[in-house]
Amino acid sequence: MPLLRRLALLSLFSTALLTIGCAPRTDAPPATSGTAFENGLWFDGEGFVPGTWYAVDGRLTRTAPSVIGQRVDLQGGHALPPFAEAHNHNLQNAWGVGQAHARYREHGVMYAAMLCGNGESAQAAREALGPDPGVDVLFASACISSSDGHPLRMARTQPDGTLAPVEDIHDTSYIVMDTVADVARKWPLVRAAQPDLVKAILVHGERPEHRDNPDMHGINGLAPEVLAPLVRRAHSEGLRVVAHTESAADFRTAVEAAVDWIGHLPGYRIWDGMDEADYRLDDASIALAAERGIAVVATANLAEGAARGNAAKLARVQALQKDNLSRLIDAGVVIAIGSDRYDATSLVEFDYLRGLGVMSDAALLRAMVEHTPRLLFPDRRIGRIADGYEASFLVLDGNPLTDADAMRRIRHRVRDGHVVDQPS
Ligand SMILES: [Zn+2]
């Protein structure tokens, strides 16, 4: 509550007491005002329990404030923390914000990470999002790869199919680091990009012969030995590093280098000439990821697009995904939800993971509303319906643990204690 309003309320309160002849008690708790959210069913991490929660000064509390400014009847709706999207690119620049911003509000996604781009595009996106975008976005505006690495090919390709000169892309669309010495030499570019996160790209780093193959030009990644010095440098400046990993060897490189998150679970596609063995994570790397608290954003739904309608291909990839995900989950590695889909939000990844059946419905819901928001914003009290946590939540028209569609039937979106829209 603004200070002036609080003072005004306090003075009214004191005047009232004086009028009836009582001296105000100096040990009385300060008057508080807030909103009561009544008749809701609230997610406790396992299921939904009935109750009333209050929002006071943007925080959740079970303790009724002395003044209830507004009462909101949730009419038996299912309340849970907002959704999060840990891997996308569709809010990465101002044009994308124009295309995709409304979808985030509609889908109830209030926390997101955009995993590439540069300082300029991130700044333009922030401006396009405006001061109250309804979604808190992290920008990996320092996106680092090799001179022949992803996203070079994508960034060069013009709408008419021609290729822009490599020099226009290098150290502009993404930052090039080919050698360990480049980490220090190019670090001013990282700083200048003012990133919320650093993105480092590994693509089959165990196959150095790809560098000589023209078919691979523009889709390779960092030389494996560059990653650990890069991570050390980022950490020394308080920056977290997300790694794009394509193969099991990339995963091992990333975990040994102590990145903060893995941006893709390897094996959403099996490259030509390779097989399951190239993508099956080894147990030691999984154990090290667990020990170091390295989360994995699975982006497993990409398998569907990559299979291009080939059911046998998809079945092979899904068997691989189940094997890798089950062993990660059993080891205690946090699985975060991110779609990496321009035309979608993390809801498609949620649905895909539910279809794979690798975790219980409650665990999957916790991944969406608790683990993913906390991965994105570890210093904030978000992702739970609990005392002192930020009063942002969704109210669904149905129980998402038993009715998958309920995830898309949002009755209310509440942000910092305010109902930001009414039932649609
Ligand atoms: Zn991506």
GROMACS .gro file of C-alpha atoms and ligand atoms in nm:
model
  425
    1MET     CA    1   0.000   0.000   0.000
    2PRO     CA    2   0.135   0.348  -0.075
    3LEU     CA    3   0.271   0.519   0.234
    4LEU     CA    4   0.032   0.813   0.209
    5ARG     CA    5  -0.272   0.584   0.202
    6ARG     CA    6  -0.139   0.387   0.492
    7LEU     CA    7  -0.084   0.708   0.692
    8ALA     CA    8  -0.431   0.830   0.602
    9LEU     CA    9  -0.585   0.502   0.724
   10LEU     CA   10  -0.380   0.510   1.044
   11SER     CA   11  -0.488   0.865   1.120
   12LEU     CA   12  -0.855   0.778   1.062
   13PHE     CA   13  -0.814   0.483   1.293
   14SER     CA   14  -0.660   0.698   1.569
   15THR     CA   15  -0.925   0.966   1.532
   16ALA     CA   16  -1.197   0.705   1.572
   17LEU     CA   17  -1.042   0.577   1.891
   18LEU     CA   18  -1.001   0.926   2.034
   19THR     CA   19  -1.365   1.010   1.955
   20ILE     CA   20  -1.486   0.729   2.172
   21GLY     CA   21  -1.258   0.835   2.453
   22CYS     CA   22  -0.983   0.575   2.434
   23ALA     CA   23  -0.619   0.661   2.403
   24PRO     CA   24  -0.471   0.476   2.108
   25ARG     CA   25  -0.273   0.175   2.224
   26THR     CA   26   0.087   0.211   2.134
   27ASP     CA   27   0.141  -0.167   2.113
   28ALA     CA   28  -0.150  -0.224   1.869
   29PRO     CA   29  -0.047  -0.385   1.541
   30PRO     CA   30  -0.044  -0.144   1.247
   31ALA     CA   31  -0.361  -0.138   1.040
   32THR     CA   32  -0.331  -0.342   0.724
   33SER     CA   33  -0.551  -0.351   0.423
   34GLY     CA   34  -0.575  -0.618   0.161
   35THR     CA   35  -0.783  -0.835  -0.064
   36ALA     CA   36  -0.952  -1.159   0.043
   37PHE     CA   37  -0.964  -1.442  -0.210
   38GLU     CA   38  -1.241  -1.666  -0.084
   39ASN     CA   39  -1.380  -2.007  -0.177
   40GLY     CA   40  -1.076  -2.117  -0.372
   41LEU     CA   41  -0.908  -2.456  -0.395
   42TRP     CA   42  -0.534  -2.393  -0.360
   43PHE     CA   43  -0.242  -2.597  -0.494
   44ASP     CA   44  -0.020  -2.719  -0.211
   45GLY     CA   45   0.230  -2.908  -0.427
   46GLU     CA   46   0.034  -3.233  -0.420
   47GLY     CA   47  -0.330  -3.143  -0.455
   48PHE     CA   48  -0.583  -2.864  -0.408
   49VAL     CA   49  -0.713  -2.766  -0.063
   50PRO     CA   50  -1.001  -2.530   0.017
   51GLY     CA   51  -0.935  -2.203   0.192
   52THR     CA   52  -0.907  -1.826   0.190
   53TRP     CA   53  -0.585  -1.641   0.118
   54TYR     CA   54  -0.525  -1.268   0.148
   55ALA     CA   55  -0.304  -1.039  -0.057
   56VAL     CA   56  -0.147  -0.761   0.149
   57ASP     CA   57   0.112  -0.530  -0.005
   58GLY     CA   58   0.151  -0.773  -0.295
   59ARG     CA   59   0.224  -1.074  -0.071
   60LEU     CA   60   0.018  -1.377   0.018
   61THR     CA   61  -0.087  -1.433   0.375
   62ARG     CA   62  -0.330  -1.655   0.558
   63THR     CA   63  -0.377  -1.387   0.823
   64ALA     CA   64  -0.673  -1.161   0.756
   65PRO     CA   65  -0.573  -0.795   0.737
   66SER     CA   66  -0.750  -0.549   0.966
   67VAL     CA   67  -0.922  -0.390   0.668
   68ILE     CA   68  -1.045  -0.601   0.377
   69GLY     CA   69  -1.063  -0.361   0.084
   70GLN     CA   70  -1.199  -0.615  -0.163
   71ARG     CA   71  -1.340  -0.965  -0.152
   72VAL     CA   72  -1.303  -1.191  -0.453
   73ASP     CA   73  -1.518  -1.503  -0.463
   74LEU     CA   74  -1.319  -1.770  -0.649
   75GLN     CA   75  -1.631  -1.991  -0.666
   76GLY     CA   76  -1.447  -2.317  -0.621
   77GLY     CA   77  -1.183  -2.237  -0.884
   78HIS     CA   78  -0.844  -2.408  -0.869
   79ALA     CA   79  -0.574  -2.156  -0.773
   80LEU     CA   80  -0.206  -2.216  -0.841
   81PRO     CA   81   0.109  -2.012  -0.908
   82PRO     CA   82   0.147  -1.872  -1.260
   83PHE     CA   83   0.307  -2.071  -1.542
   84ALA     CA   84   0.661  -2.021  -1.666
   85GLU     CA   85   0.843  -2.065  -2.000
   86ALA     CA   86   1.212  -2.144  -1.961
   87HIS     CA   87   1.312  -2.158  -2.328
   88ASN     CA   88   1.172  -1.944  -2.603
   89HIS     CA   89   1.276  -1.678  -2.853
   90ASN     CA   90   0.945  -1.518  -2.937
   91LEU     CA   91   0.984  -1.217  -2.706
   92GLN     CA   92   1.348  -1.177  -2.801
   93ASN     CA   93   1.301  -0.868  -3.017
   94ALA     CA   94   1.042  -0.594  -3.060
   95TRP     CA   95   0.878  -0.761  -3.361
   96GLY     CA   96   0.837  -1.086  -3.167
   97VAL     CA   97   0.684  -0.898  -2.874
   98GLY     CA   98   0.421  -0.763  -3.114
   99GLN     CA   99   0.345  -1.115  -3.235
  100ALA     CA  100   0.357  -1.318  -2.914
  101HIS     CA  101   0.310  -1.097  -2.608
  102ALA     CA  102  -0.068  -1.139  -2.589
  103ARG     CA  103  -0.029  -1.518  -2.592
  104TYR     CA  104   0.171  -1.505  -2.269
  105ARG     CA  105  -0.110  -1.322  -2.091
  106GLU     CA  106  -0.373  -1.549  -2.241
  107HIS     CA  107  -0.185  -1.865  -2.136
  108GLY     CA  108  -0.109  -1.738  -1.785
  109VAL     CA  109   0.268  -1.742  -1.838
  110MET     CA  110   0.413  -1.476  -1.608
  111TYR     CA  111   0.783  -1.573  -1.610
  112ALA     CA  112   0.992  -1.639  -1.920
  113ALA     CA  113   1.345  -1.666  -2.054
  114MET     CA  114   1.447  -1.567  -2.408
  115LEU     CA  115   1.754  -1.769  -2.491
  116CYS     CA  116   1.945  -1.575  -2.757
  117GLY     CA  117   1.957  -1.232  -2.921
  118ASN     CA  118   2.185  -0.940  -2.855
  119GLY     CA  119   2.193  -0.630  -2.638
  120GLU     CA  120   2.014  -0.415  -2.891
  121SER     CA  121   1.731  -0.660  -2.960
  122ALA     CA  122   1.683  -0.720  -2.588
  123GLN     CA  123   1.661  -0.347  -2.519
  124ALA     CA  124   1.407  -0.300  -2.797
  125ALA     CA  125   1.206  -0.595  -2.665
  126ARG     CA  126   1.207  -0.452  -2.312
  127GLU     CA  127   1.075  -0.122  -2.447
  128ALA     CA  128   0.810  -0.296  -2.656
  129LEU     CA  129   0.698  -0.496  -2.352
  130GLY     CA  130   0.644  -0.170  -2.163
  131PRO     CA  131   0.653  -0.096  -1.793
  132ASP     CA  132   0.386  -0.347  -1.690
  133PRO     CA  133   0.405  -0.636  -1.937
  134GLY     CA  134   0.236  -0.896  -1.715
  135VAL     CA  135   0.531  -1.129  -1.780
  136ASP     CA  136   0.877  -1.104  -1.627
  137VAL     CA  137   1.133  -1.180  -1.897
  138LEU     CA  138   1.500  -1.275  -1.872
  139PHE     CA  139   1.711  -1.205  -2.180
  140ALA     CA  140   2.014  -1.415  -2.272
  141SER     CA  141   2.138  -1.122  -2.477
  142ALA     CA  142   2.493  -1.258  -2.474
  143CYS     CA  143   2.454  -1.559  -2.701
  144ILE     CA  144   2.790  -1.727  -2.762
  145SER     CA  145   2.893  -1.978  -3.028
  146SER     CA  146   3.176  -2.058  -3.270
  147SER     CA  147   3.246  -1.872  -3.595
  148ASP     CA  148   3.088  -2.168  -3.781
  149GLY     CA  149   2.824  -2.234  -3.517
  150HIS     CA  150   2.450  -2.216  -3.463
  151PRO     CA  151   2.273  -1.968  -3.502
  152LEU     CA  152   2.494  -1.849  -3.792
  153ARG     CA  153   2.305  -2.032  -4.067
  154MET     CA  154   1.968  -1.922  -3.933
  155ALA     CA  155   2.081  -1.562  -3.885
  156ARG     CA  156   2.234  -1.540  -4.234
  157THR     CA  157   1.930  -1.669  -4.418
  158GLN     CA  158   1.733  -1.381  -4.566
  159PRO     CA  159   1.359  -1.391  -4.638
  160ASP     CA  160   1.438  -1.431  -5.013
  161GLY     CA  161   1.666  -1.732  -4.943
  162THR     CA  162   1.996  -1.550  -5.003
  163LEU     CA  163   2.270  -1.548  -4.740
  164ALA     CA  164   2.391  -1.237  -4.561
  165PRO     CA  165   2.770  -1.200  -4.529
  166VAL     CA  166   2.916  -1.380  -4.228
  167GLU     CA  167   3.079  -1.052  -4.113
  168ASP     CA  168   2.734  -0.898  -4.068
  169ILE     CA  169   2.640  -1.172  -3.821
  170HIS     CA  170   2.959  -1.232  -3.622
  171ASP     CA  171   2.976  -1.039  -3.294
  172THR     CA  172   2.648  -0.875  -3.388
  173SER     CA  173   2.373  -1.137  -3.396
  174TYR     CA  174   2.576  -1.354  -3.160
  175ILE     CA  175   2.922  -1.341  -3.001
  176VAL     CA  176   3.196  -1.556  -3.156
  177MET     CA  177   3.443  -1.742  -2.935
  178ASP     CA  178   3.661  -1.998  -3.113
  179THR     CA  179   3.945  -2.032  -2.864
  180VAL     CA  180   3.999  -2.011  -2.491
  181ALA     CA  181   4.181  -1.681  -2.550
  182ASP     CA  182   3.862  -1.542  -2.708
  183VAL     CA  183   3.683  -1.563  -2.372
  184ALA     CA  184   3.889  -1.278  -2.226
  185ARG     CA  185   3.928  -1.098  -2.558
  186LYS     CA  186   3.555  -1.091  -2.634
  187TRP     CA  187   3.431  -1.040  -2.280
  188PRO     CA  188   3.370  -0.667  -2.333
  189LEU     CA  189   3.103  -0.769  -2.587
  190VAL     CA  190   2.934  -0.986  -2.324
  191ARG     CA  191   2.931  -0.700  -2.076
  192ALA     CA  192   2.807  -0.452  -2.334
  193ALA     CA  193   2.508  -0.678  -2.406
  194GLN     CA  194   2.398  -0.645  -2.040
  195PRO     CA  195   2.261  -0.998  -2.035
  196ASP     CA  196   2.035  -1.143  -1.766
  197LEU     CA  197   2.178  -1.482  -1.869
  198VAL     CA  198   2.460  -1.600  -2.091
  199LYS     CA  199   2.375  -1.862  -2.355
  200ALA     CA  200   2.652  -2.097  -2.472
  201ILE     CA  201   2.595  -2.324  -2.769
  202LEU     CA  202   2.732  -2.678  -2.798
  203VAL     CA  203   2.638  -2.894  -3.097
  204HIS     CA  204   2.800  -3.236  -3.122
  205GLY     CA  205   3.125  -3.096  -2.986
  206GLU     CA  206   3.261  -3.451  -2.979
  207ARG     CA  207   3.275  -3.448  -3.362
  208PRO     CA  208   3.549  -3.201  -3.457
  209GLU     CA  209   3.534  -3.339  -3.814
  210HIS     CA  210   3.207  -3.145  -3.854
  211ARG     CA  211   3.412  -2.826  -3.878
  212ASP     CA  212   3.549  -2.934  -4.215
  213ASN     CA  213   3.211  -3.035  -4.350
  214PRO     CA  214   3.045  -2.755  -4.550
  215ASP     CA  215   2.703  -2.909  -4.476
  216MET     CA  216   2.761  -2.833  -4.108
  217HIS     CA  217   2.876  -2.475  -4.157
  218GLY     CA  218   2.664  -2.248  -3.941
  219ILE     CA  219   2.514  -2.526  -3.726
  220ASN     CA  220   2.817  -2.626  -3.514
  221GLY     CA  221   2.894  -2.492  -3.168
  222LEU     CA  222   3.169  -2.400  -2.926
  223ALA     CA  223   3.482  -2.611  -2.905
  224PRO     CA  224   3.431  -2.806  -2.580
  225GLU     CA  225   3.745  -2.662  -2.416
  226VAL     CA  226   3.607  -2.306  -2.444
  227LEU     CA  227   3.308  -2.372  -2.221
  228ALA     CA  228   3.465  -2.413  -1.875
  229PRO     CA  229   3.669  -2.088  -1.894
  230LEU     CA  230   3.360  -1.912  -2.028
  231VAL     CA  231   3.148  -2.036  -1.735
  232ARG     CA  232   3.417  -1.939  -1.482
  233ARG     CA  233   3.435  -1.589  -1.626
  234ALA     CA  234   3.055  -1.550  -1.626
  235HIS     CA  235   3.024  -1.677  -1.270
  236SER     CA  236   3.299  -1.441  -1.153
  237GLU     CA  237   3.075  -1.158  -1.275
  238GLY     CA  238   2.758  -1.299  -1.123
  239LEU     CA  239   2.614  -1.420  -1.455
  240ARG     CA  240   2.446  -1.756  -1.502
  241VAL     CA  241   2.513  -1.970  -1.809
  242VAL     CA  242   2.257  -2.176  -2.001
  243ALA     CA  243   2.399  -2.434  -2.241
  244HIS     CA  244   2.240  -2.550  -2.564
  245THR     CA  245   2.337  -2.918  -2.578
  246GLU     CA  246   2.268  -3.151  -2.866
  247SER     CA  247   2.447  -3.477  -2.779
  248ALA     CA  248   2.525  -3.680  -2.468
  249ALA     CA  249   2.887  -3.562  -2.499
  250ASP     CA  250   2.768  -3.198  -2.502
  251PHE     CA  251   2.568  -3.268  -2.187
  252ARG     CA  252   2.880  -3.408  -2.019
  253THR     CA  253   3.087  -3.105  -2.131
  254ALA     CA  254   2.823  -2.867  -1.996
  255VAL     CA  255   2.785  -3.041  -1.660
  256GLU     CA  256   3.162  -3.070  -1.611
  257ALA     CA  257   3.194  -2.699  -1.693
  258ALA     CA  258   2.932  -2.628  -1.421
  259VAL     CA  259   2.679  -2.442  -1.634
  260ASP     CA  260   2.366  -2.336  -1.447
  261TRP     CA  261   2.105  -2.492  -1.672
  262ILE     CA  262   2.092  -2.720  -1.971
  263GLY     CA  263   1.869  -2.560  -2.237
  264HIS     CA  264   1.777  -2.878  -2.430
  265LEU     CA  265   1.762  -3.241  -2.330
  266PRO     CA  266   1.984  -3.415  -2.592
  267GLY     CA  267   1.801  -3.650  -2.824
  268TYR     CA  268   1.493  -3.460  -2.943
  269ARG     CA  269   1.618  -3.576  -3.282
  270ILE     CA  270   1.870  -3.834  -3.397
  271TRP     CA  271   2.101  -3.688  -3.659
  272ASP     CA  272   2.177  -3.879  -3.978
  273GLY     CA  273   2.460  -4.124  -3.924
  274MET     CA  274   2.413  -4.128  -3.547
  275ASP     CA  275   2.211  -4.344  -3.315
  276GLU     CA  276   2.076  -4.368  -2.960
  277ALA     CA  277   2.426  -4.413  -2.816
  278ASP     CA  278   2.512  -4.056  -2.922
  279TYR     CA  279   2.225  -3.920  -2.713
  280ARG     CA  280   2.191  -4.150  -2.413
  281LEU     CA  281   2.319  -3.956  -2.109
  282ASP     CA  282   2.579  -4.137  -1.903
  283ASP     CA  283   2.502  -4.204  -1.537
  284ALA     CA  284   2.808  -4.018  -1.407
  285SER     CA  285   2.706  -3.696  -1.586
  286ILE     CA  286   2.351  -3.729  -1.454
  287ALA     CA  287   2.483  -3.776  -1.100
  288LEU     CA  288   2.710  -3.472  -1.138
  289ALA     CA  289   2.420  -3.262  -1.269
  290ALA     CA  290   2.218  -3.361  -0.963
  291GLU     CA  291   2.506  -3.288  -0.726
  292ARG     CA  292   2.564  -2.945  -0.882
  293GLY     CA  293   2.193  -2.856  -0.892
  294ILE     CA  294   2.197  -2.812  -1.270
  295ALA     CA  295   1.842  -2.802  -1.404
  296VAL     CA  296   1.744  -2.940  -1.744
  297VAL     CA  297   1.495  -2.760  -1.967
  298ALA     CA  298   1.378  -3.057  -2.167
  299THR     CA  299   1.215  -2.887  -2.472
  300ALA     CA  300   1.116  -3.246  -2.547
  301ASN     CA  301   0.818  -3.145  -2.762
  302LEU     CA  302   1.061  -3.045  -3.039
  303ALA     CA  303   1.072  -3.416  -3.121
  304GLU     CA  304   0.733  -3.390  -3.289
  305GLY     CA  305   0.840  -3.123  -3.536
  306ALA     CA  306   1.179  -3.288  -3.594
  307ALA     CA  307   1.017  -3.622  -3.684
  308ARG     CA  308   0.822  -3.453  -3.968
  309GLY     CA  309   0.537  -3.699  -3.946
  310ASN     CA  310   0.758  -4.008  -3.943
  311ALA     CA  311   0.597  -4.219  -3.667
  312ALA     CA  312   0.883  -4.469  -3.646
  313LYS     CA  313   1.137  -4.188  -3.601
  314LEU     CA  314   0.924  -4.027  -3.333
  315ALA     CA  315   0.882  -4.357  -3.147
  316ARG     CA  316   1.261  -4.406  -3.137
  317VAL     CA  317   1.316  -4.053  -3.008
  318GLN     CA  318   1.043  -4.086  -2.748
  319ALA     CA  319   1.193  -4.409  -2.614
  320LEU     CA  320   1.523  -4.225  -2.580
  321GLN     CA  321   1.357  -3.925  -2.412
  322LYS     CA  322   1.179  -4.148  -2.160
  323ASP     CA  323   1.502  -4.326  -2.075
  324ASN     CA  324   1.699  -4.003  -2.028
  325LEU     CA  325   1.423  -3.817  -1.843
  326SER     CA  326   1.347  -4.107  -1.607
  327ARG     CA  327   1.710  -4.138  -1.506
  328LEU     CA  328   1.743  -3.759  -1.459
  329ILE     CA  329   1.428  -3.752  -1.246
  330ASP     CA  330   1.535  -4.055  -1.040
  331ALA     CA  331   1.868  -3.882  -0.972
  332GLY     CA  332   1.686  -3.570  -0.848
  333VAL     CA  333   1.770  -3.336  -1.138
  334VAL     CA  334   1.515  -3.056  -1.172
  335ILE     CA  335   1.326  -3.072  -1.501
  336ALA     CA  336   1.209  -2.727  -1.612
  337ILE     CA  337   0.941  -2.652  -1.867
  338GLY     CA  338   1.030  -2.469  -2.187
  339SER     CA  339   0.887  -2.509  -2.535
  340ASP     CA  340   1.141  -2.342  -2.770
  341ARG     CA  341   0.840  -2.301  -2.996
  342TYR     CA  342   0.787  -1.968  -3.167
  343ASP     CA  343   0.416  -2.036  -3.216
  344ALA     CA  344   0.347  -2.155  -2.863
  345THR     CA  345   0.423  -2.131  -2.493
  346SER     CA  346   0.537  -2.385  -2.236
  347LEU     CA  347   0.185  -2.529  -2.229
  348VAL     CA  348   0.273  -2.742  -2.535
  349GLU     CA  349   0.576  -2.880  -2.355
  350PHE     CA  350   0.363  -2.948  -2.047
  351ASP     CA  351   0.118  -3.145  -2.261
  352TYR     CA  352   0.398  -3.333  -2.436
  353LEU     CA  353   0.566  -3.434  -2.109
  354ARG     CA  354   0.232  -3.542  -1.970
  355GLY     CA  355   0.192  -3.763  -2.276
  356LEU     CA  356   0.537  -3.918  -2.221
  357GLY     CA  357   0.425  -4.016  -1.870
  358VAL     CA  358   0.769  -3.982  -1.711
  359MET     CA  359   0.646  -3.811  -1.395
  360SER     CA  360   0.332  -3.796  -1.187
  361ASP     CA  361   0.077  -3.530  -1.272
  362ALA     CA  362   0.152  -3.349  -0.944
  363ALA     CA  363   0.529  -3.354  -1.011
  364LEU     CA  364   0.474  -3.221  -1.361
  365LEU     CA  365   0.252  -2.943  -1.228
  366ARG     CA  366   0.520  -2.853  -0.969
  367ALA     CA  367   0.775  -2.839  -1.251
  368MET     CA  368   0.553  -2.589  -1.433
  369VAL     CA  369   0.445  -2.363  -1.147
  370GLU     CA  370   0.722  -2.404  -0.888
  371HIS     CA  371   1.054  -2.532  -1.025
  372THR     CA  372   1.056  -2.339  -1.351
  373PRO     CA  373   0.971  -1.997  -1.199
  374ARG     CA  374   1.231  -2.053  -0.927
  375LEU     CA  375   1.492  -2.154  -1.182
  376LEU     CA  376   1.430  -1.829  -1.368
  377PHE     CA  377   1.413  -1.602  -1.062
  378PRO     CA  378   1.589  -1.781  -0.776
  379ASP     CA  379   1.597  -1.473  -0.553
  380ARG     CA  380   1.222  -1.415  -0.559
  381ARG     CA  381   0.958  -1.578  -0.343
  382ILE     CA  382   0.751  -1.718  -0.627
  383GLY     CA  383   0.619  -2.056  -0.735
  384ARG     CA  384   0.423  -2.143  -0.423
  385ILE     CA  385   0.101  -2.052  -0.252
  386ALA     CA  386   0.260  -1.973   0.083
  387ASP     CA  387   0.288  -1.701   0.343
  388GLY     CA  388   0.514  -1.418   0.230
  389TYR     CA  389   0.521  -1.530  -0.133
  390GLU     CA  390   0.434  -1.291  -0.416
  391ALA     CA  391   0.056  -1.268  -0.454
  392SER     CA  392   0.049  -1.372  -0.820
  393PHE     CA  393  -0.159  -1.672  -0.919
  394LEU     CA  394  -0.402  -1.815  -1.169
  395VAL     CA  395  -0.749  -1.948  -1.101
  396LEU     CA  396  -0.847  -2.235  -1.329
  397ASP     CA  397  -1.191  -2.358  -1.414
  398GLY     CA  398  -1.120  -2.722  -1.324
  399ASN     CA  399  -0.858  -2.942  -1.163
  400PRO     CA  400  -0.549  -2.964  -1.387
  401LEU     CA  401  -0.439  -3.286  -1.214
  402THR     CA  402  -0.741  -3.471  -1.345
  403ASP     CA  403  -0.848  -3.255  -1.639
  404ALA     CA  404  -0.556  -3.160  -1.867
  405ASP     CA  405  -0.767  -2.903  -2.050
  406ALA     CA  406  -0.815  -2.702  -1.731
  407MET     CA  407  -0.465  -2.557  -1.782
  408ARG     CA  408  -0.614  -2.353  -2.065
  409ARG     CA  409  -0.933  -2.249  -1.886
  410ILE     CA  410  -0.817  -1.951  -1.682
  411ARG     CA  411  -1.087  -1.767  -1.488
  412HIS     CA  412  -0.866  -1.509  -1.320
  413ARG     CA  413  -0.510  -1.390  -1.346
  414VAL     CA  414  -0.389  -1.225  -1.026
  415ARG     CA  415  -0.064  -1.030  -1.023
  416ASP     CA  416   0.085  -0.870  -0.713
  417GLY     CA  417  -0.250  -0.903  -0.541
  418HIS     CA  418  -0.454  -0.743  -0.820
  419VAL     CA  419  -0.703  -0.925  -1.038
  420VAL     CA  420  -0.574  -0.822  -1.380
  421ASP     CA  421  -0.872  -0.950  -1.573
  422GLN     CA  422  -1.210  -1.103  -1.527
  423PRO     CA  423  -1.337  -1.440  -1.644
  424SER     CA  424  -1.350  -1.466  -2.021
  425ZN      ZN  425   1.612  -2.222  -2.856
   0.00000   0.00000   0.00000
